Amino acid sequence: MIHVGSAFAAPPRRAAEGRRVLDVLLTAGVRFPTTGCCGEGPGYRPRTLREVREARERRAYADATGEPLVRALVRRALPETAGAARGTRGRR
């Protein structure tokens, strides 16, 4: 059992894609805390596999820049300046 935070809302049982996205996020260590004094939500969290970008691209970005994977997964978009760093893992 994992405490994911009080702002967590589980995807519907029939939402297979939503459950796969949730699995990727929780495995990477992303949590859903309530932030601020007014019960604001956790901020941006990917909801579709497309938003997660198959995690490979974000994982490659995190490896290339040294940013924690958790932060790379909850970014709305990867920085354009990191375009050269993306997808270069393992290439020579």
Coordinates of C-alpha atoms in Angstrom, one line a residue:
M1 CA 0.0 0.0 0.0
I2 CA 1.3 3.5 -0.9
H3 CA 0.2 6.8 0.6
V4 CA -0.2 8.8 -2.6
G5 CA -1.5 12.0 -1.0
S6 CA -4.8 13.6 -0.2
A7 CA -5.4 15.2 -3.6
F8 CA -5.4 11.7 -5.4
A9 CA -8.4 10.7 -7.4
A10 CA -8.4 7.2 -8.8
P11 CA -9.3 6.7 -12.4
P12 CA -12.5 4.8 -13.1
R13 CA -12.1 1.0 -13.1
R14 CA -12.8 0.8 -16.8
A15 CA -10.2 3.4 -17.7
A16 CA -7.3 1.0 -18.6
E17 CA -5.1 3.8 -20.0
G18 CA -5.6 5.9 -16.9
R19 CA -4.5 3.0 -14.7
R20 CA -1.4 2.4 -16.9
V21 CA -0.5 6.1 -16.5
L22 CA -1.1 5.9 -12.8
D23 CA 1.2 2.9 -12.6
V24 CA 4.0 4.7 -14.4
L25 CA 3.6 7.7 -12.1
L26 CA 3.5 5.8 -8.8
T27 CA 6.4 3.6 -9.8
A28 CA 8.5 6.7 -10.5
G29 CA 7.6 8.1 -7.1
V30 CA 5.1 10.8 -8.2
R31 CA 2.6 11.6 -5.4
F32 CA -0.5 13.8 -5.2
P33 CA -0.1 16.1 -2.2
T34 CA -2.4 19.0 -1.3
T35 CA -0.5 22.2 -1.6
G36 CA -1.1 25.6 -0.2
C37 CA -3.4 26.7 2.6
C38 CA -6.6 26.5 0.5
G39 CA -6.6 22.8 -0.4
E40 CA -5.2 23.4 -3.9
G41 CA -4.5 20.3 -5.8
P42 CA -1.1 18.7 -6.5
G43 CA -0.4 20.7 -9.7
Y44 CA 0.0 19.2 -13.2
R45 CA -0.1 15.4 -13.4
P46 CA -0.2 13.6 -16.8
R47 CA -3.5 11.9 -17.4
T48 CA -2.9 10.1 -20.7
L49 CA -0.1 7.9 -22.1
R50 CA 0.5 10.6 -24.7
E51 CA 1.2 13.2 -22.0
V52 CA 3.6 10.8 -20.3
R53 CA 5.3 10.5 -23.7
E54 CA 5.9 6.8 -23.1
A55 CA 8.2 7.8 -20.2
R56 CA 11.2 6.8 -22.3
E57 CA 11.7 10.3 -23.6
R58 CA 11.3 11.8 -20.2
R59 CA 13.6 9.2 -18.6
A60 CA 16.2 10.0 -21.3
Y61 CA 15.8 13.7 -20.5
A62 CA 16.2 13.1 -16.8
D63 CA 19.3 10.9 -17.3
A64 CA 20.9 13.5 -19.7
T65 CA 20.2 16.5 -17.4
G66 CA 20.5 15.0 -14.0
E67 CA 16.9 16.1 -13.1
P68 CA 15.1 13.5 -11.0
L69 CA 12.6 11.4 -13.0
V70 CA 9.8 12.4 -10.7
R71 CA 10.3 16.1 -11.8
A72 CA 10.6 15.2 -15.4
L73 CA 7.3 13.2 -15.3
V74 CA 5.3 16.1 -13.8
R75 CA 6.5 18.8 -16.3
R76 CA 3.9 20.0 -18.7
A77 CA 6.5 19.9 -21.5
L78 CA 10.2 19.2 -21.7
P79 CA 12.3 22.3 -22.3
E80 CA 13.1 23.0 -26.0
T81 CA 16.8 23.5 -25.2
A82 CA 16.9 19.8 -24.1
G83 CA 15.9 18.7 -27.6
A84 CA 19.5 17.5 -28.3
A85 CA 19.6 15.6 -25.0
R86 CA 16.4 13.7 -25.7
G87 CA 16.7 10.4 -27.4
T88 CA 20.5 10.4 -27.4
R89 CA 20.8 7.9 -24.6
G90 CA 22.9 4.9 -25.8
R91 CA 23.8 6.5 -29.2
R92 CA 27.4 7.1 -30.2

